[in-house]
Short mmCIF file of C-alpha atoms in Angstrom, two decimals:
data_model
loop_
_atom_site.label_atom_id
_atom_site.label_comp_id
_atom_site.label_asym_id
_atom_site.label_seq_id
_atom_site.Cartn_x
_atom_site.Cartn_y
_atom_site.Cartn_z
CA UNK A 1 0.00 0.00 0.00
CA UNK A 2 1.06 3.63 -0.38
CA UNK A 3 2.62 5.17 2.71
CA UNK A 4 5.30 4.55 5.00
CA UNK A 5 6.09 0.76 6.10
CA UNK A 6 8.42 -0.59 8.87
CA UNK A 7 8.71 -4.29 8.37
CA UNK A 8 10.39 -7.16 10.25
CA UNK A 9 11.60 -9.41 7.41
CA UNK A 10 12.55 -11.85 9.25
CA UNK A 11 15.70 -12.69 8.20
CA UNK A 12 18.96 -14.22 9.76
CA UNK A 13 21.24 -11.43 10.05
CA UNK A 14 25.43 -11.66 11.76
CA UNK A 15 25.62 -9.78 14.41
CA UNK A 16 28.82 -7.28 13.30
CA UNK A 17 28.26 -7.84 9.74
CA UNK A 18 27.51 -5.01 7.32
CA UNK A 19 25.42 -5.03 4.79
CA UNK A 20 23.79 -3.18 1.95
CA UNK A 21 19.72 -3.16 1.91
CA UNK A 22 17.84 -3.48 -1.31
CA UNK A 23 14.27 -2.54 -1.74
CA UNK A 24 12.31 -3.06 -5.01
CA UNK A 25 8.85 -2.48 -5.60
CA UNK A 26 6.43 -2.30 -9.14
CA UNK A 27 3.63 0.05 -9.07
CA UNK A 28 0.46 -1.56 -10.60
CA UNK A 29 1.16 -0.28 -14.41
CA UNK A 30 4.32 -2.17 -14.07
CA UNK A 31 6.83 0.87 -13.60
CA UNK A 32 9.98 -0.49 -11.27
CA UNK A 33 11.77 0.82 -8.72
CA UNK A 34 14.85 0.56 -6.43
CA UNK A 35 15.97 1.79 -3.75
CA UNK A 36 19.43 0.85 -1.65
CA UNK A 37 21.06 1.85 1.25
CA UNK A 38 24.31 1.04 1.43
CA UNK A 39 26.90 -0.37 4.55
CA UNK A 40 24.48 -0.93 7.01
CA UNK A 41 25.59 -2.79 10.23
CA UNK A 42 23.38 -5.16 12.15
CA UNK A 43 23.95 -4.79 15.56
CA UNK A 44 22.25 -7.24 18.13
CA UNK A 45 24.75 -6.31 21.19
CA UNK A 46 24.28 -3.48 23.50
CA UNK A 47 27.64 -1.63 24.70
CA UNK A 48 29.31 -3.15 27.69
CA UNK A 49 29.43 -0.87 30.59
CA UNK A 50 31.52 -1.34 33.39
CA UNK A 51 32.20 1.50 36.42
CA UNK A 52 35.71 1.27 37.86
CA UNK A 53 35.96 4.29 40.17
CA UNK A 54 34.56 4.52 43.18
CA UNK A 55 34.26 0.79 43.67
CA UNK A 56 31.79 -0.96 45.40
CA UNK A 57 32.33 -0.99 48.89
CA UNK A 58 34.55 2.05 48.85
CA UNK A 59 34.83 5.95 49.67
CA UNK A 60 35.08 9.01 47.75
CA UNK A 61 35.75 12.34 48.40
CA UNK A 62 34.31 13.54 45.27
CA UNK A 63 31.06 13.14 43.09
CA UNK A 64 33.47 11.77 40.00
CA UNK A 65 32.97 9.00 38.07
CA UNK A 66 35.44 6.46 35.91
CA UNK A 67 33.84 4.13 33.76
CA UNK A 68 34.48 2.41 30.26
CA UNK A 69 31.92 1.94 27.46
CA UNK A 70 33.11 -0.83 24.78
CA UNK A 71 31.09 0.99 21.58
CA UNK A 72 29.78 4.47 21.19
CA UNK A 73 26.09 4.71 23.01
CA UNK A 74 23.67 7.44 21.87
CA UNK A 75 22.33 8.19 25.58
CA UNK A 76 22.45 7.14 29.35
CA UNK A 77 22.91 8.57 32.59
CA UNK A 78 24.82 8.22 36.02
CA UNK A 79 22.96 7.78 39.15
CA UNK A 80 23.77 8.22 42.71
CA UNK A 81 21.00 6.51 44.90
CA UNK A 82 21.34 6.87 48.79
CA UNK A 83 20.53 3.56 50.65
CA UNK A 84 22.19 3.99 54.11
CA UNK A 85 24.09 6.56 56.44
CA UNK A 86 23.34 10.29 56.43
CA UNK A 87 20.37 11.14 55.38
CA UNK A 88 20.10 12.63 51.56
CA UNK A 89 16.65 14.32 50.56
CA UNK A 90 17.57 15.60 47.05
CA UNK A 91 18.77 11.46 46.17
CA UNK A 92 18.25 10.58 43.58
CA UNK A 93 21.08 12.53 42.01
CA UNK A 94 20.82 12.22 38.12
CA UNK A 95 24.01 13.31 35.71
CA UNK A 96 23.22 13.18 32.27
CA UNK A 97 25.44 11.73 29.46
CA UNK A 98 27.03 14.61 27.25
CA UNK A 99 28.21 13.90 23.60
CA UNK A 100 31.76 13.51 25.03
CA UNK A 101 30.77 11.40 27.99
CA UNK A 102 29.41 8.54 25.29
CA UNK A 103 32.32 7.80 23.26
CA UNK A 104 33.91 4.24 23.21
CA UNK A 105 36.71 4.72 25.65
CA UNK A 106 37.67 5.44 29.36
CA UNK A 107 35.91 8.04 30.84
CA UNK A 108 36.36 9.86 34.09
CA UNK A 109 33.60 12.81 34.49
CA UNK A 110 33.45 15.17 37.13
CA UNK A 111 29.37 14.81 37.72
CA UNK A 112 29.46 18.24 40.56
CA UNK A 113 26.30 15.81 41.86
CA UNK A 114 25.62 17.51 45.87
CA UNK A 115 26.46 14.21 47.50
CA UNK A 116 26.15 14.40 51.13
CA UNK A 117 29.08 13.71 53.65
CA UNK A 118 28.81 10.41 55.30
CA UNK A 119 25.74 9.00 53.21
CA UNK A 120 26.26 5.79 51.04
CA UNK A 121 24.91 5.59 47.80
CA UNK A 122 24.46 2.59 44.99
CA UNK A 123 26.28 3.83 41.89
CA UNK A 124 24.50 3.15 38.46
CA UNK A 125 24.93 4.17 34.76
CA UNK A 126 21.53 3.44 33.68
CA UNK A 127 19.62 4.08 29.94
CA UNK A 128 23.14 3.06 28.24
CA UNK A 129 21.52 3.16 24.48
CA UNK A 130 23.63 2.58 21.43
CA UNK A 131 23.19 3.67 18.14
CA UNK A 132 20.97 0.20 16.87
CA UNK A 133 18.38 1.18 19.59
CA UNK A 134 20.21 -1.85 22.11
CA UNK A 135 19.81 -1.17 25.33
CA UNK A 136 22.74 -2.23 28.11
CA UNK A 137 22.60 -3.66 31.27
CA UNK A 138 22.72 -1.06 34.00
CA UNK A 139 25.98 -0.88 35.75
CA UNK A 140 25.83 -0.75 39.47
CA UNK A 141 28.36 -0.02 42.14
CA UNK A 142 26.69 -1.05 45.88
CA UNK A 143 27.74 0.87 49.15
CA UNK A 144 29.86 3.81 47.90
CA UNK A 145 30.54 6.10 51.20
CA UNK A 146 30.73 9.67 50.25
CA UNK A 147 33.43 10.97 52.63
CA UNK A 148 34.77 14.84 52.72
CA UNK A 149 35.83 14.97 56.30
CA UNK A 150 39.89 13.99 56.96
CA UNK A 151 41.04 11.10 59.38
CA UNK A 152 42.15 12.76 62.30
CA UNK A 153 45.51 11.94 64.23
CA UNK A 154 45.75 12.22 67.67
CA UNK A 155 48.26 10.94 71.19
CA UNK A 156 51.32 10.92 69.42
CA UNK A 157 54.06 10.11 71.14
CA UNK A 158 57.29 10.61 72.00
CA UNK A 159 55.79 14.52 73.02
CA UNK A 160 58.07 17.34 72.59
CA UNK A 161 61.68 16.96 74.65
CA UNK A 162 61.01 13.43 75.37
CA UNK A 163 64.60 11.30 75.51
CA UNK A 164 63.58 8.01 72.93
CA UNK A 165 65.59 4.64 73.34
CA UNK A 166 64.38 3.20 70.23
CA UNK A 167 62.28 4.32 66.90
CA UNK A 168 59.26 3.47 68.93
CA UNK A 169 56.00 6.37 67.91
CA UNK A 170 52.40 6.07 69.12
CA UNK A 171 49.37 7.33 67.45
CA UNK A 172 45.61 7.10 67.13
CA UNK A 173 43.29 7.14 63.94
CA UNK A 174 39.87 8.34 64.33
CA UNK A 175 38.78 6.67 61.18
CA UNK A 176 39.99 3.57 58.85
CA UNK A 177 43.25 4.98 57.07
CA UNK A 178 44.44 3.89 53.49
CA UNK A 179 48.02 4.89 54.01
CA UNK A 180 50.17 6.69 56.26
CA UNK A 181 53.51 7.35 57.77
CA UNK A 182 55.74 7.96 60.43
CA UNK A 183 58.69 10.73 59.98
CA UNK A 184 61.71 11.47 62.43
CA UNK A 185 63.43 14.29 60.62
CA UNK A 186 67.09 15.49 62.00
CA UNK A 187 66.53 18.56 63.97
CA UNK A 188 69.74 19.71 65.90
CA UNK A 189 72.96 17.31 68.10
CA UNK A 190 74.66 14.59 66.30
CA UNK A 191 75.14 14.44 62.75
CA UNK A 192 72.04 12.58 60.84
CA UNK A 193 72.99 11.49 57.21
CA UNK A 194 70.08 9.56 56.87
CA UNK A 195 67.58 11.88 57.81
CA UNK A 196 64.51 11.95 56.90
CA UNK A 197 63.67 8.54 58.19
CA UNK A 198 60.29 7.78 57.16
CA UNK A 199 58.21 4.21 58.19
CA UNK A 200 55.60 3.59 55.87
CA UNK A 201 52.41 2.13 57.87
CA UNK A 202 51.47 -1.13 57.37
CA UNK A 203 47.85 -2.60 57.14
CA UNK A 204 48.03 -3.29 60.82
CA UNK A 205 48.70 0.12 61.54
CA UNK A 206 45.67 2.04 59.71
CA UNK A 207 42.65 0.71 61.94
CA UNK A 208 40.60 3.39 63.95
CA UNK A 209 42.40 3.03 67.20
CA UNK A 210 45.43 3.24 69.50
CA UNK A 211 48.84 2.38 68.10
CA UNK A 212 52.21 1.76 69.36
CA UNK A 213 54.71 0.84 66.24
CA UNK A 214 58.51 0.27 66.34
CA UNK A 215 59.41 1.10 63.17
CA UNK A 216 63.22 -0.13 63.33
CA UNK A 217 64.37 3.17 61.99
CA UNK A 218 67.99 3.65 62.40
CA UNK A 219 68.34 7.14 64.27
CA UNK A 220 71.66 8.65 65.37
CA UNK A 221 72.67 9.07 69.30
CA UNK A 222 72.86 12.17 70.25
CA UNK A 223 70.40 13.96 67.47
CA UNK A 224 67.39 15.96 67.98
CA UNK A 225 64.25 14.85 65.73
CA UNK A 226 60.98 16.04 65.06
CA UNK A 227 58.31 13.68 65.39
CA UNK A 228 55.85 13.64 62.16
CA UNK A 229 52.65 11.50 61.54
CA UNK A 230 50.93 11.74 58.64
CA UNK A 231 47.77 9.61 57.24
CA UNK A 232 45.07 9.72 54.60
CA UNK A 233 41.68 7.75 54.59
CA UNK A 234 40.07 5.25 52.47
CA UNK A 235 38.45 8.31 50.27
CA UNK A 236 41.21 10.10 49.97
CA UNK A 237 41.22 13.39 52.53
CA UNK A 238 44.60 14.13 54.03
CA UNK A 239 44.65 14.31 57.91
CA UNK A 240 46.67 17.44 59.48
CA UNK A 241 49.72 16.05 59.85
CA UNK A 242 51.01 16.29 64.07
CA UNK A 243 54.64 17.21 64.64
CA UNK A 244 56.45 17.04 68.09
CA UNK A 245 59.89 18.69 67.76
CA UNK A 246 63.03 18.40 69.99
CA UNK A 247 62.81 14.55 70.59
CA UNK A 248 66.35 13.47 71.44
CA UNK A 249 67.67 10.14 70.33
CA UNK A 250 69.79 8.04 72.89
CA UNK A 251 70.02 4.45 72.80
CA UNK A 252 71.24 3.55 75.79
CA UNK A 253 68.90 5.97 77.76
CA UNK A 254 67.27 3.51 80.47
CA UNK A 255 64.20 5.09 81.98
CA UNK A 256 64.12 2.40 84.89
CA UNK A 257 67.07 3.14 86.26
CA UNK A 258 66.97 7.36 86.91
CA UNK A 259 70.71 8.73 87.15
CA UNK A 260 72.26 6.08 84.80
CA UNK A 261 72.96 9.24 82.17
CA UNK A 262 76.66 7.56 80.66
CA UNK A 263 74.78 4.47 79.91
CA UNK A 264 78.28 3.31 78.42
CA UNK A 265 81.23 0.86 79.00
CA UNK A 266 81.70 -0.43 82.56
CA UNK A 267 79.17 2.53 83.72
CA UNK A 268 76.29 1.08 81.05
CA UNK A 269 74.36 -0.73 83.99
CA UNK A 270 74.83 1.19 87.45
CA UNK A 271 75.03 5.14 88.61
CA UNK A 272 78.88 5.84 89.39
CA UNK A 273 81.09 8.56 88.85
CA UNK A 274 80.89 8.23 84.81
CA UNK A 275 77.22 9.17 85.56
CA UNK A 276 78.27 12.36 87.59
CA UNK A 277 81.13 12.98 85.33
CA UNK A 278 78.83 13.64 82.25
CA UNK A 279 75.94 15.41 84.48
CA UNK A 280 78.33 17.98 85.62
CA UNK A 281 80.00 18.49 82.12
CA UNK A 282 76.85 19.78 81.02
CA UNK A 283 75.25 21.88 84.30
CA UNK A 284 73.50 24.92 83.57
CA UNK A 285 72.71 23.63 80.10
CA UNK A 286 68.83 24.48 78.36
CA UNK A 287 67.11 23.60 75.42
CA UNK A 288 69.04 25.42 72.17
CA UNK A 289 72.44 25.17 74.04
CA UNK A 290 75.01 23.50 71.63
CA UNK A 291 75.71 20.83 74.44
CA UNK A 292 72.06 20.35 76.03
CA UNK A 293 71.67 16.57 76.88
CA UNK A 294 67.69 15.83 77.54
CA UNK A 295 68.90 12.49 79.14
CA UNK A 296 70.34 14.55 82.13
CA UNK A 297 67.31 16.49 82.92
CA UNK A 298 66.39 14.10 85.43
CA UNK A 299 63.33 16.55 86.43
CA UNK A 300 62.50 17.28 83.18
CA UNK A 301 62.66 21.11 83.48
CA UNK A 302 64.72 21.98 81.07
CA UNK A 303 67.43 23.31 82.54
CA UNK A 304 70.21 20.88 84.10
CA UNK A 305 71.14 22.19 87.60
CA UNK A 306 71.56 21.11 91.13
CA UNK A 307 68.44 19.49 91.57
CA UNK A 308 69.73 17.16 89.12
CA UNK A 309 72.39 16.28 90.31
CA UNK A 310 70.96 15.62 93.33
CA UNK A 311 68.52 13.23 92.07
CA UNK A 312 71.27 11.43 90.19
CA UNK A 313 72.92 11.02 93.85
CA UNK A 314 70.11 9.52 95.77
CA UNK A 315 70.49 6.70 93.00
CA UNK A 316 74.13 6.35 93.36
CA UNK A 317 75.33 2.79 93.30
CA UNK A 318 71.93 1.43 91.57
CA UNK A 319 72.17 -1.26 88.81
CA UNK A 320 69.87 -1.87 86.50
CA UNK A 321 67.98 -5.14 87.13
#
């Protein structure tokens, strides 16, 4: 009949193939026609769509999305849908596919959706539509934690003009951390090559609570460090890093026996004259002074003084047990 006709022929086509179509028709006084259009391709197979970033489970500090489409689609959206945690009343949040957003490649769009901070949201890119009208199978990424607030690092120790016997820091995270570290940076005192020393924390380490981690870092007697911990959480926000300066290396230092300041040679495990000996050499000595020895500041004033060496004496004789 005369008019327009869409027509399912029926016929076995390859998926992938292309193919020129052929219509021919005769009017009823016999005059023939033909019409052709030429490299057509079937396609029965909708894009693939897969979402690689954030990943189920995980955090993000930002409303940005990577995903990969295996052909060019013609529309489709992304879709953040809160299911748990703060609550969210504009969800759903809807981006909508731009031109360059639906080429066949790797894509990583910066949506600007309003998530809110500690809601969790399923991830979809829904409506995926390629150019033969196929439809794809939504994506989905379950349990994504939207996360703008930074891990926060607290009771760090050794404090500020502490005497340390061994790389030993303690610290606690208020949240899950992805990675973090541990920094005792050369200050003042003995020489320090090596510094920075930096431990890198370990899995154990990044759990939201109270650590105590010898980190086997090979500091120099004598030197002053500053104390530096540093973290960042699973969706990426940097915690203020917490510094505690003047930190004073000594590897002998024994705080169970008080007075035992020489900790070397035949005077390593009692209080004798060696002890008094390097007390004295340093009385009157304060924190900045070229020769100030923490270890001797048996009150912990800072200033080395009578009072001193006065507690060294009421330990004379003492060995370490």
């Amino acid at each position: 009949t005369m008019g327009s006709h869409n027509v399912n022929t029926g016929q076995l086509l390859v998926d992938g193939a292309m193919y020129d179509i052929t219509i021919s028709a005769m009017d009823l006084a016999g005059n023939g026609a033909t019409a052709t259009a030429t490299g057509v391709t079937y396609d029965a197979t909708p894009a693939l769509v897969s979402i690689s970033s954030p990943p189920a489970g995980g955090s993000t500090n930002t409303a940005t999305v990577s995903y990969t489409l295996s052909e060019p689609i013609t529309a489709g959206v992304i879709v953040f849908t809160r299911t748990n945690g703060s609550a969210d009343s504009s969800s759903p949040h809807v981006y909508t596919l731009l031109a360059a957003d639906r080429t066949a490649t790797n894509h990583t769009i910066v949506t600007g959706l309003p998530l809110v901070h500690g809601a969790v949201y399923t991830l979809t890119i829904q409506g995926a539509t390629d150019a033969a009208w196929n439809v794809s199978a939504t994506a989905t990424n379950v349990n994504v934690v939207y996360d703008i607030q930074s891990v926060s690092i607290s009771n760090v120790t050794p404090l500020s003009r502490s005497v340390l016997n061994s790389a030993t820091a303690g610290f606690s995270l208020s949240e899950q951390a992805a990675s973090g570290t541990v920094t005792f940076t050369r200050t003042s005192g003995a020489v320090d090559p090596g510094s920075p020393h930096t431990y890198t924390m370990i899995t154990s380490d990044l759990t939201a609570t109270l650590h105590v981690v010898n980190t086997s870092l090979t500091l120099v007697d004598g030197a002053f460090y500053s104390l530096s911990v540093a973290a960042t959480d699973l969706a990426g926000n940097p915690a203020t890093t917490v510094s505690h300066g003047n930190v004073y290396f000594d590897s002998a230092f024994d705080p169970s026996l008080p007075g035992n300041v020489n900790n070397s040679g035949s005077s390593a495990n009692i209080v004798d004259d060696a002890d008094v000996a390097k007390l004295t050499s340093v009385l009157g000595t304060m924190p900045g002074d070229t020769d100030w020895n923490p270890a001797c500041d048996l009150d912990r004033n800072n200033v080395i003084d009578t009072r001193d060496l006065i507690l060294l004496m009421a330990h004379y004789g003492e060995t370490a047990q």
